[in-house]
Amino acid sequence: MLVLGIETSCDETSAALVSGGDVLSNIIASQVDLHAKYGGVVPEIAARKHVEAIGYVVEEALDASSKSLSEVEGVAVTSKYGLVGPLVIGVAAAKALAYAFQVPITGIHHIEGHIFAGMLSNPQMPFPHLCLTVSGGHTMLVYVKGPCRYEVLGQTLDDAAGEAFDKIAKFLGLGFPGGPVIDRLARQGDRAAFDFPRPLKGRKNPDFSFSGLKTSVVNRFKGRERSGMPLADIVASFQEAVVDHLVSKTLQAASQRQVAHISVTGGVAINSRLREVFTEECARGRYRVYFTMPSLCGDNAAMIAAAGAARIGLGDVAGMDLNVDPSGQLESL
Ligand code: KG4
Ligand code: ZN
């Protein structure tokens, strides 16, 4: 089934064509430079930019896949979880296209998209598996029983992992987004230079928390305390605490649920130290870890199209009354 995916939940305008698990095209117009000077995504600016870009990215996705709209057999759009204004733009465009070409449309939860990015990257990954989605807007651990069958095991109680990277980078004057620059700088630093707290240690629930860790870095290095301290050591120690928290909570859940396969996805899943520690710890604990390919880690429409193909195939089709649900729950079929 040839599915057109549309994703506009945050600051990337994306359209993609996916057919039978193959990504034929995946066009992403990023607004990251626009938001950089504000140190984070400004929802109103993001929505306006989606309006400008949506027509162009859909055309590009069709061109790049050498397909025409009349060949599209279904439309999938992120309708749940994200910024309301940006979501509205994608849903309106998707409904117009589905109506004009009389094809089924389905609304996708943004996290379900990230879960499918893992499956697109690793088609051999078996069920059940655990999927850790770590990005700028979310940190969620899901038990994936099968396609479109989920149980949310844990999520962040405050900031998302990527948000913590972004806020610490902003605090240290390293720019936005913070993850890539901290990842690079941390390679030259001493990971054990500072002993930052590991959040929610000793708790059985695989939930996550980053705001206490962030505050502890800020309190320690605000004002004069920072002078003379090597920046690389600060970010390496901070990153180590984040990675340790993410890996230990995920493996705790894998052990509780007796799941051998772990998928790691979302923008933060690009992080080199996260990949290194997951690989080492999974080998030690006899788990198998699957990383999403970097081109599908960030927000993109191919993951939405893949989820849409599964949902439409299972009969989950929306009507023209499909609406956005910015805080919608991840639902099973
Ligand atoms: O998935 P994504 O593109 O958008 C959201 O859904 O939020 O993720 C963006 C987030 C940003 O917070 C960014 O700082 C983080 O992913 N990120 C990284 C790395 N690359 C991007 N975090 C840590 N290490 C990286 N290499
Ligand atoms: Zn995302």
Short mmCIF file of C-alpha atoms and ligand atoms in Angstrom, two decimals:
data_model
loop_
_atom_site.label_atom_id
_atom_site.label_comp_id
_atom_site.label_asym_id
_atom_site.label_seq_id
_atom_site.Cartn_x
_atom_site.Cartn_y
_atom_site.Cartn_z
CA MET A 1 0.00 0.00 0.00
CA LEU A 2 1.43 3.40 -1.00
CA VAL A 3 0.94 5.76 1.93
CA LEU A 4 1.62 9.48 2.07
CA GLY A 5 2.73 10.53 5.56
CA ILE A 6 2.57 14.06 6.94
CA GLU A 7 4.25 15.24 10.13
CA THR A 8 4.01 18.78 11.56
CA SER A 9 3.78 18.21 15.32
CA CYS A 10 6.72 20.42 16.28
CA ASP A 11 9.32 22.26 14.18
CA GLU A 12 9.86 19.98 11.19
CA THR A 13 7.51 20.02 8.21
CA SER A 14 7.77 16.59 6.65
CA ALA A 15 6.10 14.50 3.96
CA ALA A 16 7.04 10.98 2.90
CA LEU A 17 5.98 8.14 0.66
CA VAL A 18 6.25 4.63 2.10
CA SER A 19 5.27 1.39 0.43
CA GLY A 20 5.49 -2.08 1.98
CA GLY A 21 8.13 -1.06 4.52
CA ASP A 22 10.25 0.78 1.93
CA VAL A 23 10.84 4.50 2.35
CA LEU A 24 10.48 5.91 -1.18
CA SER A 25 11.00 9.51 -0.07
CA ASN A 26 11.22 11.41 3.21
CA ILE A 27 11.43 15.19 2.85
CA ILE A 28 12.07 17.24 5.98
CA ALA A 29 11.99 21.04 6.06
CA SER A 30 13.55 21.90 9.40
CA GLN A 31 12.87 25.19 11.16
CA VAL A 32 15.62 24.64 13.71
CA ASP A 33 17.63 27.73 12.64
CA LEU A 34 14.56 29.94 13.02
CA HIS A 35 13.97 28.86 16.61
CA ALA A 36 17.65 28.80 17.60
CA LYS A 37 17.74 32.45 18.66
CA TYR A 38 14.87 31.82 21.12
CA GLY A 39 16.60 28.78 22.62
CA GLY A 40 13.57 26.58 21.93
CA VAL A 41 10.59 26.09 19.62
CA VAL A 42 8.12 29.02 19.45
CA PRO A 43 4.74 27.39 18.63
CA GLU A 44 3.22 30.32 16.71
CA ILE A 45 6.28 30.71 14.50
CA ALA A 46 6.34 26.94 13.91
CA ALA A 47 2.67 26.89 12.83
CA ARG A 48 3.17 29.77 10.39
CA LYS A 49 6.21 28.11 8.85
CA HIS A 50 4.31 24.81 8.44
CA VAL A 51 1.69 26.69 6.39
CA GLU A 52 4.43 28.02 4.10
CA ALA A 53 6.24 24.70 3.72
CA ILE A 54 3.57 21.99 3.62
CA GLY A 55 2.64 22.23 -0.06
CA TYR A 56 6.26 22.27 -1.11
CA VAL A 57 7.34 19.26 0.99
CA VAL A 58 4.41 17.15 -0.28
CA GLU A 59 5.38 18.01 -3.88
CA GLU A 60 9.03 17.22 -3.15
CA ALA A 61 8.11 13.88 -1.55
CA LEU A 62 6.09 12.92 -4.64
CA ASP A 63 8.85 14.04 -7.02
CA ALA A 64 11.57 12.22 -5.09
CA SER A 65 9.58 8.98 -5.15
CA SER A 66 8.48 9.42 -8.80
CA LYS A 67 4.88 8.93 -7.68
CA SER A 68 1.82 11.03 -8.34
CA LEU A 69 -0.97 11.87 -5.92
CA SER A 70 -3.37 9.71 -7.92
CA GLU A 71 -1.25 6.64 -7.02
CA VAL A 72 -1.44 7.30 -3.25
CA GLU A 73 -3.65 4.71 -1.52
CA GLY A 74 -3.83 6.21 1.95
CA VAL A 75 -2.86 9.29 3.97
CA ALA A 76 -1.40 9.19 7.48
CA VAL A 77 -0.94 12.32 9.57
CA THR A 78 0.30 13.07 13.07
CA SER A 79 -2.86 14.15 14.86
CA LYS A 80 -1.98 13.39 18.49
CA TYR A 81 0.72 14.60 20.81
CA GLY A 82 2.48 17.82 19.92
CA LEU A 83 1.88 21.52 19.58
CA VAL A 84 -1.72 22.35 18.74
CA GLY A 85 -1.13 25.02 16.08
CA PRO A 86 1.48 22.97 14.18
CA LEU A 87 -0.67 19.80 14.39
CA VAL A 88 -3.68 21.63 12.92
CA ILE A 89 -1.74 22.53 9.75
CA GLY A 90 -0.73 18.94 9.00
CA VAL A 91 -4.19 17.54 9.73
CA ALA A 92 -5.89 20.15 7.51
CA ALA A 93 -3.52 19.40 4.62
CA ALA A 94 -3.91 15.63 5.03
CA LYS A 95 -7.71 15.84 5.11
CA ALA A 96 -7.77 18.00 1.98
CA LEU A 97 -5.60 15.49 0.09
CA ALA A 98 -7.51 12.43 1.32
CA TYR A 99 -10.81 14.07 0.39
CA ALA A 100 -9.63 15.23 -3.03
CA PHE A 101 -8.26 11.79 -3.95
CA GLN A 102 -10.91 9.79 -2.09
CA VAL A 103 -8.44 7.64 -0.13
CA PRO A 104 -8.55 6.56 3.53
CA ILE A 105 -6.96 8.79 6.16
CA THR A 106 -5.71 7.83 9.61
CA GLY A 107 -4.49 9.92 12.54
CA ILE A 108 -1.23 8.85 14.20
CA HIS A 109 0.08 9.44 17.72
CA HIS A 110 3.50 11.04 17.37
CA ILE A 111 5.17 8.46 19.65
CA GLU A 112 3.69 5.64 17.59
CA GLY A 113 5.55 7.22 14.68
CA HIS A 114 8.85 7.06 16.59
CA ILE A 115 8.14 3.41 17.48
CA PHE A 116 7.64 2.66 13.78
CA ALA A 117 10.90 4.48 12.93
CA GLY A 118 12.58 1.76 15.01
CA MET A 119 10.75 -0.97 13.11
CA LEU A 120 11.48 0.63 9.71
CA SER A 121 15.17 0.72 10.62
CA ASN A 122 15.23 -2.84 11.94
CA PRO A 123 12.62 -4.89 10.06
CA GLN A 124 13.88 -8.09 11.69
CA MET A 125 13.21 -6.79 15.23
CA PRO A 126 10.80 -9.27 16.89
CA PHE A 127 7.77 -8.70 19.13
CA PRO A 128 7.47 -8.15 21.95
CA HIS A 129 10.10 -5.49 22.38
CA LEU A 130 10.60 -2.43 24.54
CA CYS A 131 10.83 0.89 22.76
CA LEU A 132 12.54 3.85 24.40
CA THR A 133 11.62 7.09 22.62
CA VAL A 134 13.91 9.93 23.64
CA SER A 135 13.58 13.30 21.98
CA GLY A 136 13.20 17.01 22.57
CA GLY A 137 9.53 16.73 23.46
CA HIS A 138 9.18 13.27 24.96
CA THR A 139 10.76 10.45 26.90
CA MET A 140 8.60 7.35 26.94
CA LEU A 141 9.16 3.64 27.46
CA VAL A 142 6.63 1.42 25.70
CA TYR A 143 6.12 -2.34 25.74
CA VAL A 144 5.36 -3.13 22.09
CA LYS A 145 3.38 -6.36 21.99
CA GLY A 146 2.79 -6.24 18.24
CA PRO A 147 2.05 -3.72 15.50
CA CYS A 148 -0.23 -1.08 17.05
CA ARG A 149 -0.41 -2.95 20.37
CA TYR A 150 1.19 -1.03 23.18
CA GLU A 151 1.52 -0.66 26.91
CA VAL A 152 3.15 2.51 28.21
CA LEU A 153 5.48 1.45 31.04
CA GLY A 154 7.02 4.77 31.94
CA GLN A 155 7.55 8.33 30.88
CA THR A 156 9.17 11.49 32.05
CA LEU A 157 7.64 13.13 35.09
CA ASP A 158 8.93 16.56 34.04
CA ASP A 159 11.33 17.52 31.22
CA ALA A 160 12.10 15.36 28.20
CA ALA A 161 15.67 14.06 27.81
CA GLY A 162 16.35 16.26 24.77
CA GLU A 163 14.87 19.24 26.58
CA ALA A 164 17.41 18.68 29.36
CA PHE A 165 20.25 18.66 26.80
CA ASP A 166 18.82 21.83 25.23
CA LYS A 167 18.38 23.65 28.55
CA ILE A 168 21.85 22.79 29.85
CA ALA A 169 23.37 23.85 26.51
CA LYS A 170 21.49 27.15 26.73
CA PHE A 171 22.64 27.65 30.32
CA LEU A 172 26.26 27.05 29.28
CA GLY A 173 25.92 29.29 26.20
CA LEU A 174 26.36 26.43 23.73
CA GLY A 175 23.38 27.21 21.44
CA PHE A 176 20.34 25.29 20.26
CA PRO A 177 19.72 22.40 19.80
CA GLY A 178 21.95 21.35 22.66
CA GLY A 179 22.19 17.59 22.11
CA PRO A 180 24.58 17.49 19.15
CA VAL A 181 26.99 20.07 20.62
CA ILE A 182 27.05 18.40 24.05
CA ASP A 183 27.59 15.02 22.38
CA ARG A 184 30.62 16.38 20.48
CA LEU A 185 32.12 18.38 23.34
CA ALA A 186 31.65 15.57 25.86
CA ARG A 187 34.05 13.36 23.89
CA GLN A 188 36.92 15.56 25.11
CA GLY A 189 35.72 15.67 28.71
CA ASP A 190 36.03 13.57 31.84
CA ARG A 191 32.73 11.78 32.46
CA ALA A 192 33.59 11.29 36.13
CA ALA A 193 34.65 14.89 36.83
CA PHE A 194 31.38 15.73 38.60
CA ASP A 195 29.03 13.35 40.32
CA PHE A 196 25.56 14.53 39.33
CA PRO A 197 22.53 12.78 40.86
CA ARG A 198 20.93 9.78 39.12
CA PRO A 199 17.19 10.55 39.21
CA LEU A 200 14.56 8.18 40.68
CA LYS A 201 17.21 5.69 41.75
CA GLY A 202 15.82 2.75 43.69
CA ARG A 203 12.26 3.24 42.41
CA LYS A 204 10.64 0.28 40.73
CA ASN A 205 8.70 2.28 38.12
CA PRO A 206 10.56 2.86 34.87
CA ASP A 207 9.67 6.56 34.87
CA PHE A 208 12.18 9.27 34.08
CA SER A 209 12.98 12.70 35.46
CA PHE A 210 15.46 15.32 34.33
CA SER A 211 14.54 18.55 36.04
CA GLY A 212 16.35 17.76 39.32
CA LEU A 213 19.48 16.81 37.42
CA LYS A 214 19.24 20.01 35.38
CA THR A 215 18.78 22.11 38.55
CA SER A 216 21.73 20.42 40.16
CA VAL A 217 23.98 21.35 37.20
CA VAL A 218 22.65 24.92 37.19
CA ASN A 219 23.05 25.38 40.96
CA ARG A 220 26.56 24.02 40.89
CA PHE A 221 27.78 26.20 38.04
CA LYS A 222 25.83 29.40 38.24
CA GLY A 223 27.80 32.60 38.75
CA ARG A 224 31.40 32.36 39.74
CA GLU A 225 31.41 28.62 40.47
CA ARG A 226 31.88 28.00 36.77
CA SER A 227 35.01 30.05 36.22
CA GLY A 228 37.98 27.88 35.44
CA MET A 229 35.90 24.72 35.14
CA PRO A 230 36.46 22.87 31.87
CA LEU A 231 33.19 22.99 29.92
CA ALA A 232 33.90 19.58 28.39
CA ASP A 233 34.04 18.00 31.88
CA ILE A 234 30.73 19.60 32.88
CA VAL A 235 28.87 18.40 29.78
CA ALA A 236 30.50 14.95 29.84
CA SER A 237 29.44 14.44 33.46
CA PHE A 238 25.94 15.74 32.78
CA GLN A 239 25.57 13.52 29.69
CA GLU A 240 26.81 10.52 31.67
CA ALA A 241 24.08 11.06 34.28
CA VAL A 242 21.39 11.31 31.55
CA VAL A 243 22.66 8.21 29.76
CA ASP A 244 23.02 6.22 32.97
CA HIS A 245 19.44 7.13 33.95
CA LEU A 246 17.98 6.20 30.53
CA VAL A 247 19.87 2.92 30.21
CA SER A 248 19.37 1.73 33.79
CA LYS A 249 15.61 2.44 33.80
CA THR A 250 15.15 0.73 30.43
CA LEU A 251 17.10 -2.36 31.48
CA GLN A 252 15.23 -2.47 34.79
CA ALA A 253 11.96 -2.63 32.82
CA ALA A 254 13.38 -5.21 30.41
CA SER A 255 14.29 -7.41 33.35
CA GLN A 256 10.88 -6.93 35.04
CA ARG A 257 9.05 -7.74 31.81
CA GLN A 258 11.55 -10.38 30.67
CA VAL A 259 11.88 -8.74 27.27
CA ALA A 260 15.07 -9.47 25.38
CA HIS A 261 14.78 -6.90 22.58
CA ILE A 262 15.14 -3.14 23.04
CA SER A 263 14.56 -0.44 20.44
CA VAL A 264 15.99 3.06 20.95
CA THR A 265 14.57 5.90 18.89
CA GLY A 266 13.95 9.68 18.79
CA GLY A 267 16.36 12.60 18.32
CA VAL A 268 18.41 11.81 21.45
CA ALA A 269 18.92 8.23 20.16
CA ILE A 270 21.63 9.70 17.89
CA ASN A 271 23.74 10.38 20.98
CA SER A 272 27.02 8.49 20.67
CA ARG A 273 27.50 7.86 24.40
CA LEU A 274 23.90 6.59 24.74
CA ARG A 275 24.55 4.11 21.91
CA GLU A 276 27.86 3.04 23.45
CA VAL A 277 26.45 2.42 26.95
CA PHE A 278 23.31 0.67 25.65
CA THR A 279 25.50 -1.61 23.51
CA GLU A 280 27.82 -2.46 26.42
CA GLU A 281 25.09 -2.95 29.01
CA CYS A 282 22.85 -4.97 26.70
CA ALA A 283 25.75 -7.28 25.85
CA ARG A 284 26.40 -7.73 29.56
CA GLY A 285 22.74 -8.45 30.33
CA ARG A 286 22.15 -10.58 27.21
CA TYR A 287 19.68 -8.15 25.74
CA ARG A 288 19.67 -7.18 22.09
CA VAL A 289 19.55 -3.46 21.34
CA TYR A 290 18.32 -2.01 18.03
CA PHE A 291 19.07 1.61 17.17
CA THR A 292 16.98 3.60 14.77
CA MET A 293 18.98 4.77 11.77
CA PRO A 294 20.04 8.42 12.33
CA SER A 295 18.00 9.70 9.35
CA LEU A 296 14.82 8.38 11.03
CA CYS A 297 15.69 9.37 14.63
CA GLY A 298 14.40 12.94 14.45
CA ASP A 299 10.86 13.91 13.52
CA ASN A 300 10.01 12.74 10.01
CA ALA A 301 6.97 11.68 8.00
CA ALA A 302 8.27 8.26 6.89
CA MET A 303 7.67 6.94 10.41
CA ILE A 304 4.13 8.38 10.31
CA ALA A 305 3.44 6.78 6.92
CA ALA A 306 4.72 3.41 8.19
CA ALA A 307 2.45 3.59 11.25
CA GLY A 308 -0.40 4.69 8.97
CA ALA A 309 0.05 1.72 6.63
CA ALA A 310 -0.24 -0.60 9.64
CA ARG A 311 -3.28 1.20 11.05
CA ILE A 312 -5.14 1.46 7.73
CA GLY A 313 -4.31 -2.22 7.10
CA LEU A 314 -5.94 -3.06 10.45
CA GLY A 315 -9.04 -1.02 9.56
CA ASP A 316 -8.33 2.07 11.65
CA VAL A 317 -9.59 4.76 9.29
CA ALA A 318 -10.70 8.24 10.38
CA GLY A 319 -13.44 10.41 8.91
CA MET A 320 -13.29 14.00 7.72
CA ASP A 321 -13.97 15.00 11.33
CA LEU A 322 -10.43 13.92 12.30
CA ASN A 323 -9.19 16.49 14.78
CA VAL A 324 -5.97 17.19 16.64
CA ASP A 325 -5.43 15.99 20.19
CA PRO A 326 -2.24 17.65 21.52
CA SER A 327 -2.09 15.51 24.67
CA GLY A 328 -3.74 12.35 23.30
CA GLN A 329 -2.82 8.94 24.69
CA LEU A 330 -0.99 6.23 22.75
CA GLU A 331 -3.78 3.82 21.86
CA SER A 332 -3.67 0.17 20.86
CA LEU A 333 -5.78 -1.44 18.19
O1 KG4 B 1 13.10 13.77 17.67
P1 KG4 B 1 13.51 15.20 17.56
O2 KG4 B 1 14.07 15.69 16.25
O3 KG4 B 1 12.31 16.15 17.86
C1 KG4 B 1 11.38 15.96 18.87
O4 KG4 B 1 10.42 15.17 18.67
O5 KG4 B 1 11.57 16.59 19.92
O6 KG4 B 1 14.55 15.46 18.73
C2 KG4 B 1 15.21 16.68 18.92
C3 KG4 B 1 16.01 16.57 20.21
C4 KG4 B 1 16.64 17.89 20.64
O7 KG4 B 1 16.34 18.11 22.00
C5 KG4 B 1 18.13 17.66 20.43
O8 KG4 B 1 18.94 18.38 21.33
C6 KG4 B 1 18.24 16.18 20.64
O9 KG4 B 1 17.07 15.63 20.05
N1 KG4 B 1 19.43 15.59 20.01
C7 KG4 B 1 20.43 15.01 20.69
C8 KG4 B 1 21.42 14.66 19.74
N2 KG4 B 1 20.97 15.02 18.51
C9 KG4 B 1 19.74 15.60 18.68
N3 KG4 B 1 20.56 14.78 22.01
C10 KG4 B 1 21.70 14.19 22.41
N4 KG4 B 1 22.71 13.84 21.56
C11 KG4 B 1 22.59 14.05 20.23
N5 KG4 B 1 23.59 13.70 19.42
ZN ZN B 2 9.34 13.43 18.04
#
